[in-house]
């Protein structure tokens, strides 16, 4: 399927095909595995390593890669701003037609990588306009014999360009995450994507905000991204999510404010974004409940009041769904029952 904008792509085929941004902070012990896996792409790619004012040898290692591979690797040394600032810097300096983020403790699968590049090459050569490529990602649990993967073959068409109307219903816990997405770089700029500094969980904003600018997608059923969750203190475990709850709430509110969902004309996209926003709100609410403190229970009430004031229709939609009702039962008994039901539904939600 060819589009008028395909002529523009043909004119840009000489540029880098794909930009990888690798945000790094004190990553000396594991960043080489990440960068080495990306170098397999050769001259088709550029790798932008963003050193977020590390205090170890991250910066030196990055500079050595740039010295050794000057036509592929670029390094940005910046004042500490967190993961979001690293993504912003990478996007601001990206020259690739497409853009992907790879965290410095993650890596990509070589065989899948070649298939990704071949597919992007073929689509560009055919003059096809692609806004987003989707692939699978694998949870790399250290010491685990079985590695689970998030796949989309039962939801998305394969081997063709498609739009939102051709997608099936996404199951809860099966969303398109940062690990699974490659965006057309211009779409990220068109939506004026700027992520907040010093904030965890901005990956959700990175994926969510550009979605209304995505008209065409392509799904490649390969286990491309390897998501490492073997460190002792990841930001996504419950203890640290409760500790960083203000940042989770900040991301939640940014997603609420990003769009008036009822003005999005494509009902399939609107439904998907509503479900995505629901699961983020469920996670925020659950973490506030699990902390058990009066301060966080008040933050829970404030979050729901914020949603109500921002969009009364969205508020009622979220509250009237099963998880919204369950997580807003009154009193101590209601909170206890809410958490019991949440524990039962954890695997359904896809959050551990």
CSV table of C-alpha atoms in Angstrom, one decimal:
chain,number,residue,atom,x,y,z
A,1,UNK,CA,0.0,0.0,0.0
A,2,UNK,CA,1.6,3.3,-1.1
A,3,UNK,CA,0.8,6.8,0.1
A,4,UNK,CA,1.5,10.3,-1.3
A,5,UNK,CA,3.9,10.9,1.5
A,6,UNK,CA,5.9,8.0,0.2
A,7,UNK,CA,7.6,10.2,-2.3
A,8,UNK,CA,9.0,12.2,0.6
A,9,UNK,CA,10.4,9.0,2.1
A,10,UNK,CA,12.1,8.1,-1.2
A,11,UNK,CA,13.8,11.4,-1.1
A,12,UNK,CA,15.2,10.7,2.3
A,13,UNK,CA,16.3,7.1,1.8
A,14,UNK,CA,20.0,8.2,1.9
A,15,UNK,CA,19.7,9.4,5.5
A,16,UNK,CA,20.0,7.1,8.5
A,17,UNK,CA,17.2,4.7,8.7
A,18,UNK,CA,16.9,4.3,12.4
A,19,UNK,CA,18.0,6.4,15.4
A,20,UNK,CA,18.5,4.6,18.7
A,21,UNK,CA,18.7,6.8,21.8
A,22,UNK,CA,20.3,5.2,24.9
A,23,UNK,CA,19.8,7.2,28.1
A,24,UNK,CA,22.6,6.4,30.5
A,25,UNK,CA,23.2,7.2,34.2
A,26,UNK,CA,26.0,5.3,36.0
A,27,UNK,CA,25.6,2.6,33.4
A,28,UNK,CA,29.3,1.5,33.2
A,29,UNK,CA,28.6,-2.1,34.3
A,30,UNK,CA,26.1,-3.0,31.6
A,31,UNK,CA,25.9,-0.4,28.8
A,32,UNK,CA,28.4,-2.2,26.6
A,33,UNK,CA,26.0,-5.1,26.1
A,34,UNK,CA,23.4,-2.7,25.0
A,35,UNK,CA,25.5,-0.6,22.6
A,36,UNK,CA,27.2,-3.7,21.2
A,37,UNK,CA,23.9,-5.2,20.3
A,38,UNK,CA,22.9,-2.0,18.5
A,39,UNK,CA,26.1,-1.7,16.5
A,40,UNK,CA,25.0,-4.8,14.5
A,41,UNK,CA,22.9,-2.4,12.5
A,42,UNK,CA,26.0,-0.8,10.9
A,43,UNK,CA,25.7,2.3,8.8
A,44,UNK,CA,21.9,2.0,8.6
A,45,UNK,CA,21.6,3.3,12.2
A,46,UNK,CA,22.8,6.0,14.5
A,47,UNK,CA,23.2,5.4,18.2
A,48,UNK,CA,22.9,8.5,20.4
A,49,UNK,CA,24.2,7.8,23.9
A,50,UNK,CA,23.0,10.4,26.4
A,51,UNK,CA,25.2,10.6,29.5
A,52,UNK,CA,23.0,12.1,32.2
A,53,UNK,CA,25.9,13.5,34.3
A,54,UNK,CA,27.1,10.1,35.4
A,55,UNK,CA,29.6,10.0,38.2
A,56,UNK,CA,31.2,6.7,37.1
A,57,UNK,CA,32.9,5.8,33.8
A,58,UNK,CA,29.8,5.9,31.7
A,59,UNK,CA,30.8,9.1,29.9
A,60,UNK,CA,34.3,7.8,29.1
A,61,UNK,CA,32.9,4.5,27.7
A,62,UNK,CA,30.5,6.5,25.6
A,63,UNK,CA,33.2,8.7,24.2
A,64,UNK,CA,35.3,5.7,23.3
A,65,UNK,CA,32.4,4.2,21.3
A,66,UNK,CA,32.1,7.5,19.5
A,67,UNK,CA,35.8,7.6,18.7
A,68,UNK,CA,35.8,4.0,17.5
A,69,UNK,CA,32.5,4.3,15.5
A,70,UNK,CA,32.3,8.0,14.5
A,71,UNK,CA,29.8,7.5,11.7
A,72,UNK,CA,27.4,5.5,13.9
A,73,UNK,CA,27.7,6.6,17.6
A,74,UNK,CA,27.2,10.1,18.9
A,75,UNK,CA,27.4,11.2,22.5
A,76,UNK,CA,25.6,13.9,24.4
A,77,UNK,CA,26.8,14.9,27.9
A,78,UNK,CA,24.2,16.8,29.7
A,79,UNK,CA,23.2,18.0,33.2
A,80,UNK,CA,21.4,15.4,35.1
A,81,UNK,CA,17.7,15.4,34.2
A,82,UNK,CA,16.6,11.8,34.4
A,83,UNK,CA,15.2,9.4,31.8
A,84,UNK,CA,12.8,11.9,30.3
A,85,UNK,CA,15.6,14.5,29.7
A,86,UNK,CA,17.6,11.7,28.0
A,87,UNK,CA,14.8,10.9,25.6
A,88,UNK,CA,14.3,14.6,24.9
A,89,UNK,CA,18.0,15.1,24.0
A,90,UNK,CA,18.0,12.0,21.8
A,91,UNK,CA,14.9,13.2,19.9
A,92,UNK,CA,16.2,16.7,19.5
A,93,UNK,CA,19.5,15.4,17.9
A,94,UNK,CA,18.0,12.4,16.0
A,95,UNK,CA,18.6,12.4,12.2
A,96,UNK,CA,17.2,8.9,11.6
A,97,UNK,CA,13.9,8.4,9.7
A,98,UNK,CA,12.7,6.3,12.6
A,99,UNK,CA,13.3,6.5,16.3
A,100,UNK,CA,13.6,4.0,19.1
A,101,UNK,CA,14.6,4.1,22.8
A,102,UNK,CA,16.7,1.3,24.3
A,103,UNK,CA,17.5,1.5,28.0
A,104,UNK,CA,21.1,1.1,28.8
A,105,UNK,CA,20.6,-2.2,30.8
A,106,UNK,CA,18.5,-3.7,27.9
A,107,UNK,CA,19.6,-5.0,24.5
A,108,UNK,CA,18.2,-6.3,21.2
A,109,UNK,CA,18.2,-9.7,19.5
A,110,UNK,CA,20.5,-9.8,16.5
A,111,UNK,CA,18.4,-12.0,14.2
A,112,UNK,CA,15.2,-10.0,14.9
A,113,UNK,CA,17.2,-6.8,14.5
A,114,UNK,CA,18.1,-7.7,10.9
A,115,UNK,CA,14.5,-8.5,10.1
A,116,UNK,CA,13.4,-5.1,11.6
A,117,UNK,CA,15.9,-3.2,9.4
A,118,UNK,CA,15.1,-5.3,6.3
A,119,UNK,CA,11.4,-4.5,6.8
A,120,UNK,CA,11.9,-0.8,7.2
A,121,UNK,CA,14.1,-0.7,4.1
A,122,UNK,CA,11.5,-2.5,2.1
A,123,UNK,CA,8.7,-0.3,3.2
A,124,UNK,CA,10.7,2.9,2.5
A,125,UNK,CA,11.9,1.6,-0.9
A,126,UNK,CA,8.2,0.9,-1.8
A,127,UNK,CA,7.3,4.5,-0.9
A,128,UNK,CA,5.1,3.4,2.0
A,129,UNK,CA,4.2,5.8,4.8
A,130,UNK,CA,4.7,4.0,8.1
A,131,UNK,CA,4.1,5.8,11.4
A,132,UNK,CA,4.8,3.0,13.9
A,133,UNK,CA,6.4,-0.4,13.8
A,134,UNK,CA,5.6,-2.8,16.6
A,135,UNK,CA,7.5,-5.9,17.6
A,136,UNK,CA,7.6,-8.2,20.7
A,137,UNK,CA,9.7,-7.9,23.8
A,138,UNK,CA,11.0,-10.5,26.2
A,139,UNK,CA,11.3,-10.2,30.0
A,140,UNK,CA,14.9,-11.1,30.8
A,141,UNK,CA,14.6,-12.3,34.4
A,142,UNK,CA,18.0,-13.1,35.8
A,143,UNK,CA,18.2,-16.8,36.7
A,144,UNK,CA,14.8,-17.6,35.3
A,145,UNK,CA,14.6,-20.7,33.0
A,146,UNK,CA,11.4,-19.6,31.3
A,147,UNK,CA,11.4,-16.1,29.7
A,148,UNK,CA,8.0,-14.7,29.1
A,149,UNK,CA,7.4,-12.5,26.1
A,150,UNK,CA,4.7,-9.9,25.2
A,151,UNK,CA,3.4,-10.7,21.7
A,152,UNK,CA,0.7,-9.2,19.6
A,153,UNK,CA,0.0,-11.8,16.9
A,154,UNK,CA,-3.5,-12.4,18.2
A,155,UNK,CA,-4.3,-8.7,18.0
A,156,UNK,CA,-2.5,-7.1,15.0
A,157,UNK,CA,-2.4,-8.1,11.3
A,158,UNK,CA,1.0,-9.4,10.1
A,159,UNK,CA,2.9,-8.7,6.9
A,160,UNK,CA,1.0,-5.6,5.9
A,161,UNK,CA,0.4,-2.0,6.7
A,162,UNK,CA,-2.8,-1.5,8.7
A,163,UNK,CA,-4.8,1.2,10.6
A,164,UNK,CA,-6.5,1.2,14.0
A,165,UNK,CA,-9.7,-0.1,12.5
A,166,UNK,CA,-8.0,-3.4,11.6
A,167,UNK,CA,-6.8,-4.1,15.2
A,168,UNK,CA,-8.5,-6.5,17.5
A,169,UNK,CA,-9.2,-5.7,21.2
A,170,UNK,CA,-6.1,-5.5,23.2
A,171,UNK,CA,-6.1,-7.6,26.4
A,172,UNK,CA,-5.3,-5.9,29.7
A,173,UNK,CA,-1.6,-6.2,30.2
A,174,UNK,CA,-0.9,-6.5,26.5
A,175,UNK,CA,-0.4,-2.8,25.6
A,176,UNK,CA,2.0,-1.3,23.2
A,177,UNK,CA,4.9,-0.2,25.4
A,178,UNK,CA,8.2,1.6,24.8
A,179,UNK,CA,9.9,-1.7,24.4
A,180,UNK,CA,7.7,-2.8,21.5
A,181,UNK,CA,7.5,0.4,19.5
A,182,UNK,CA,9.5,2.2,16.8
A,183,UNK,CA,8.1,5.6,15.8
A,184,UNK,CA,8.4,7.7,12.7
A,185,UNK,CA,10.7,10.4,14.0
A,186,UNK,CA,8.6,13.2,12.5
A,187,UNK,CA,5.5,12.0,14.3
A,188,UNK,CA,7.2,12.5,17.6
A,189,UNK,CA,8.1,16.1,16.6
A,190,UNK,CA,4.7,16.8,15.1
A,191,UNK,CA,3.0,16.0,18.5
A,192,UNK,CA,5.5,18.3,20.2
A,193,UNK,CA,6.6,15.5,22.6
A,194,UNK,CA,8.6,16.8,25.5
A,195,UNK,CA,9.0,14.6,28.6
A,196,UNK,CA,9.3,15.9,32.2
A,197,UNK,CA,12.7,15.9,33.9
A,198,UNK,CA,13.5,13.9,37.0
A,199,UNK,CA,10.4,11.7,36.6
A,200,UNK,CA,10.1,7.9,36.5
A,201,UNK,CA,7.5,6.2,34.4
A,202,UNK,CA,7.7,8.7,31.5
A,203,UNK,CA,7.8,5.7,29.1
A,204,UNK,CA,4.0,5.8,29.3
A,205,UNK,CA,3.9,9.4,28.1
A,206,UNK,CA,6.4,8.6,25.4
A,207,UNK,CA,4.1,6.0,23.9
A,208,UNK,CA,0.7,7.5,24.7
A,209,UNK,CA,1.1,11.1,23.4
A,210,UNK,CA,2.0,10.3,19.8
A,211,UNK,CA,-0.8,7.8,19.3
A,212,UNK,CA,-3.3,10.2,17.6
A,213,UNK,CA,-0.6,10.9,15.0
A,214,UNK,CA,-0.3,7.2,14.1
A,215,UNK,CA,-2.3,6.4,11.0
A,216,UNK,CA,-0.4,3.4,9.7
A,217,UNK,CA,1.3,0.6,11.6
A,218,UNK,CA,3.2,-2.6,10.8
A,219,UNK,CA,3.6,-5.5,13.2
A,220,UNK,CA,6.6,-7.8,12.9
A,221,UNK,CA,6.2,-10.9,15.1
A,222,UNK,CA,9.8,-11.2,16.3
A,223,UNK,CA,11.2,-11.0,19.9
A,224,UNK,CA,13.3,-8.0,19.2
A,225,UNK,CA,13.7,-6.1,22.5
A,226,UNK,CA,15.2,-7.8,25.6
A,227,UNK,CA,13.9,-6.1,28.7
A,228,UNK,CA,16.2,-6.8,31.6
A,229,UNK,CA,14.5,-6.9,35.1
A,230,UNK,CA,17.2,-8.8,37.0
A,231,UNK,CA,18.6,-5.9,39.1
A,232,UNK,CA,17.9,-5.8,42.8
A,233,UNK,CA,16.2,-2.4,42.9
A,234,UNK,CA,14.2,-1.7,39.7
A,235,UNK,CA,12.0,1.4,39.8
A,236,UNK,CA,8.9,-0.7,38.9
A,237,UNK,CA,8.7,-3.0,42.0
A,238,UNK,CA,5.9,-2.2,44.4
A,239,UNK,CA,8.1,-0.8,47.2
A,240,UNK,CA,9.8,1.7,44.9
A,241,UNK,CA,6.5,2.6,43.1
A,242,UNK,CA,5.0,3.6,46.4
A,243,UNK,CA,8.2,5.5,47.3
A,244,UNK,CA,8.0,7.3,43.9
A,245,UNK,CA,4.2,7.6,43.9
A,246,UNK,CA,4.2,11.4,43.3
A,247,UNK,CA,6.0,10.8,40.0
A,248,UNK,CA,3.5,8.0,39.0
A,249,UNK,CA,0.7,10.5,39.8
A,250,UNK,CA,2.4,13.2,37.7
A,251,UNK,CA,2.6,10.9,34.7
A,252,UNK,CA,-1.0,9.8,35.2
A,253,UNK,CA,-2.1,13.5,35.2
A,254,UNK,CA,-0.1,14.3,32.1
A,255,UNK,CA,-1.9,11.5,30.3
A,256,UNK,CA,-5.3,12.8,31.5
A,257,UNK,CA,-4.4,16.3,30.2
A,258,UNK,CA,-2.9,15.2,26.9
A,259,UNK,CA,-6.1,14.8,25.0
A,260,UNK,CA,-9.9,15.2,25.1
A,261,UNK,CA,-10.4,11.6,24.2
A,262,UNK,CA,-14.0,12.2,23.1
A,263,UNK,CA,-12.7,14.4,20.3
A,264,UNK,CA,-10.6,11.6,18.8
A,265,UNK,CA,-12.6,10.6,15.7
A,266,UNK,CA,-11.2,7.0,15.3
A,267,UNK,CA,-13.3,5.0,17.8
A,268,UNK,CA,-10.7,2.1,17.8
A,269,UNK,CA,-7.9,4.5,18.8
A,270,UNK,CA,-10.1,6.2,21.3
A,271,UNK,CA,-11.0,2.9,22.9
A,272,UNK,CA,-7.4,1.8,23.0
A,273,UNK,CA,-6.3,5.1,24.6
A,274,UNK,CA,-9.1,4.9,27.2
A,275,UNK,CA,-8.0,1.4,28.2
A,276,UNK,CA,-4.4,2.5,28.4
A,277,UNK,CA,-5.3,5.4,30.6
A,278,UNK,CA,-7.5,3.2,32.8
A,279,UNK,CA,-4.6,0.8,33.5
A,280,UNK,CA,-2.3,3.6,34.5
A,281,UNK,CA,-4.9,5.0,36.8
A,282,UNK,CA,-5.5,1.6,38.3
A,283,UNK,CA,-1.8,1.2,39.0
A,284,UNK,CA,-1.7,4.7,40.6
A,285,UNK,CA,-4.7,3.9,42.7
A,286,UNK,CA,-3.5,0.5,43.8
A,287,UNK,CA,-0.1,1.8,44.9
A,288,UNK,CA,-1.7,4.6,46.9
A,289,UNK,CA,-4.0,2.0,48.6
A,290,UNK,CA,-1.2,-0.5,49.3
A,291,UNK,CA,0.9,2.2,51.1
A,292,UNK,CA,-1.9,2.4,53.7
A,293,UNK,CA,-0.9,5.9,54.9
A,294,UNK,CA,-3.5,8.6,55.4
A,295,UNK,CA,-1.4,10.9,53.3
A,296,UNK,CA,-1.5,8.6,50.3
A,297,UNK,CA,-5.2,7.8,50.8
A,298,UNK,CA,-5.8,11.6,50.5
A,299,UNK,CA,-3.6,11.6,47.3
A,300,UNK,CA,-5.9,8.9,45.9
A,301,UNK,CA,-8.9,11.1,46.5
A,302,UNK,CA,-7.1,14.0,45.0
A,303,UNK,CA,-6.2,12.1,41.9
A,304,UNK,CA,-9.8,11.1,41.2
A,305,UNK,CA,-11.0,14.6,41.9
A,306,UNK,CA,-8.4,15.9,39.4
A,307,UNK,CA,-9.8,13.5,36.8
A,308,UNK,CA,-13.3,14.6,37.6
A,309,UNK,CA,-12.4,18.3,37.3
A,310,UNK,CA,-10.5,17.7,34.1
A,311,UNK,CA,-13.1,15.6,32.3
A,312,UNK,CA,-16.3,14.6,34.0
A,313,UNK,CA,-17.2,12.1,31.3
A,314,UNK,CA,-13.8,10.4,31.6
A,315,UNK,CA,-14.2,10.3,35.4
A,316,UNK,CA,-17.5,8.5,35.2
A,317,UNK,CA,-16.2,6.2,32.5
A,318,UNK,CA,-13.2,5.1,34.6
A,319,UNK,CA,-15.2,4.9,37.8
A,320,UNK,CA,-18.0,2.8,36.3
A,321,UNK,CA,-15.6,0.2,34.9
A,322,UNK,CA,-15.1,-2.9,37.1
A,323,UNK,CA,-11.6,-2.0,38.4
A,324,UNK,CA,-12.7,1.6,39.0
A,325,UNK,CA,-15.6,0.5,41.2
A,326,UNK,CA,-13.4,-2.1,42.9
A,327,UNK,CA,-10.7,0.3,43.8
A,328,UNK,CA,-13.0,3.0,45.2
A,329,UNK,CA,-14.9,1.0,47.7
A,330,UNK,CA,-15.4,3.1,50.9
A,331,UNK,CA,-13.9,2.6,54.4
A,332,UNK,CA,-11.2,0.2,55.7
A,333,UNK,CA,-13.2,-2.8,54.8
A,334,UNK,CA,-13.6,-1.5,51.3
A,335,UNK,CA,-9.9,-0.9,50.9
A,336,UNK,CA,-9.1,-4.4,52.2
A,337,UNK,CA,-11.5,-5.9,49.8
A,338,UNK,CA,-10.1,-3.8,47.0
A,339,UNK,CA,-6.6,-5.0,47.6
A,340,UNK,CA,-7.8,-8.6,47.8
A,341,UNK,CA,-9.5,-8.4,44.5
A,342,UNK,CA,-6.5,-6.6,43.1
A,343,UNK,CA,-4.2,-9.5,44.1
A,344,UNK,CA,-6.5,-12.0,42.4
A,345,UNK,CA,-6.5,-9.8,39.2
A,346,UNK,CA,-2.7,-9.0,39.1
A,347,UNK,CA,-2.0,-11.5,36.4
A,348,UNK,CA,-5.0,-10.3,34.4
A,349,UNK,CA,-3.7,-6.7,34.7
A,350,UNK,CA,-0.2,-7.7,33.8
A,351,UNK,CA,1.4,-5.8,36.7
A,352,UNK,CA,3.5,-7.5,39.3
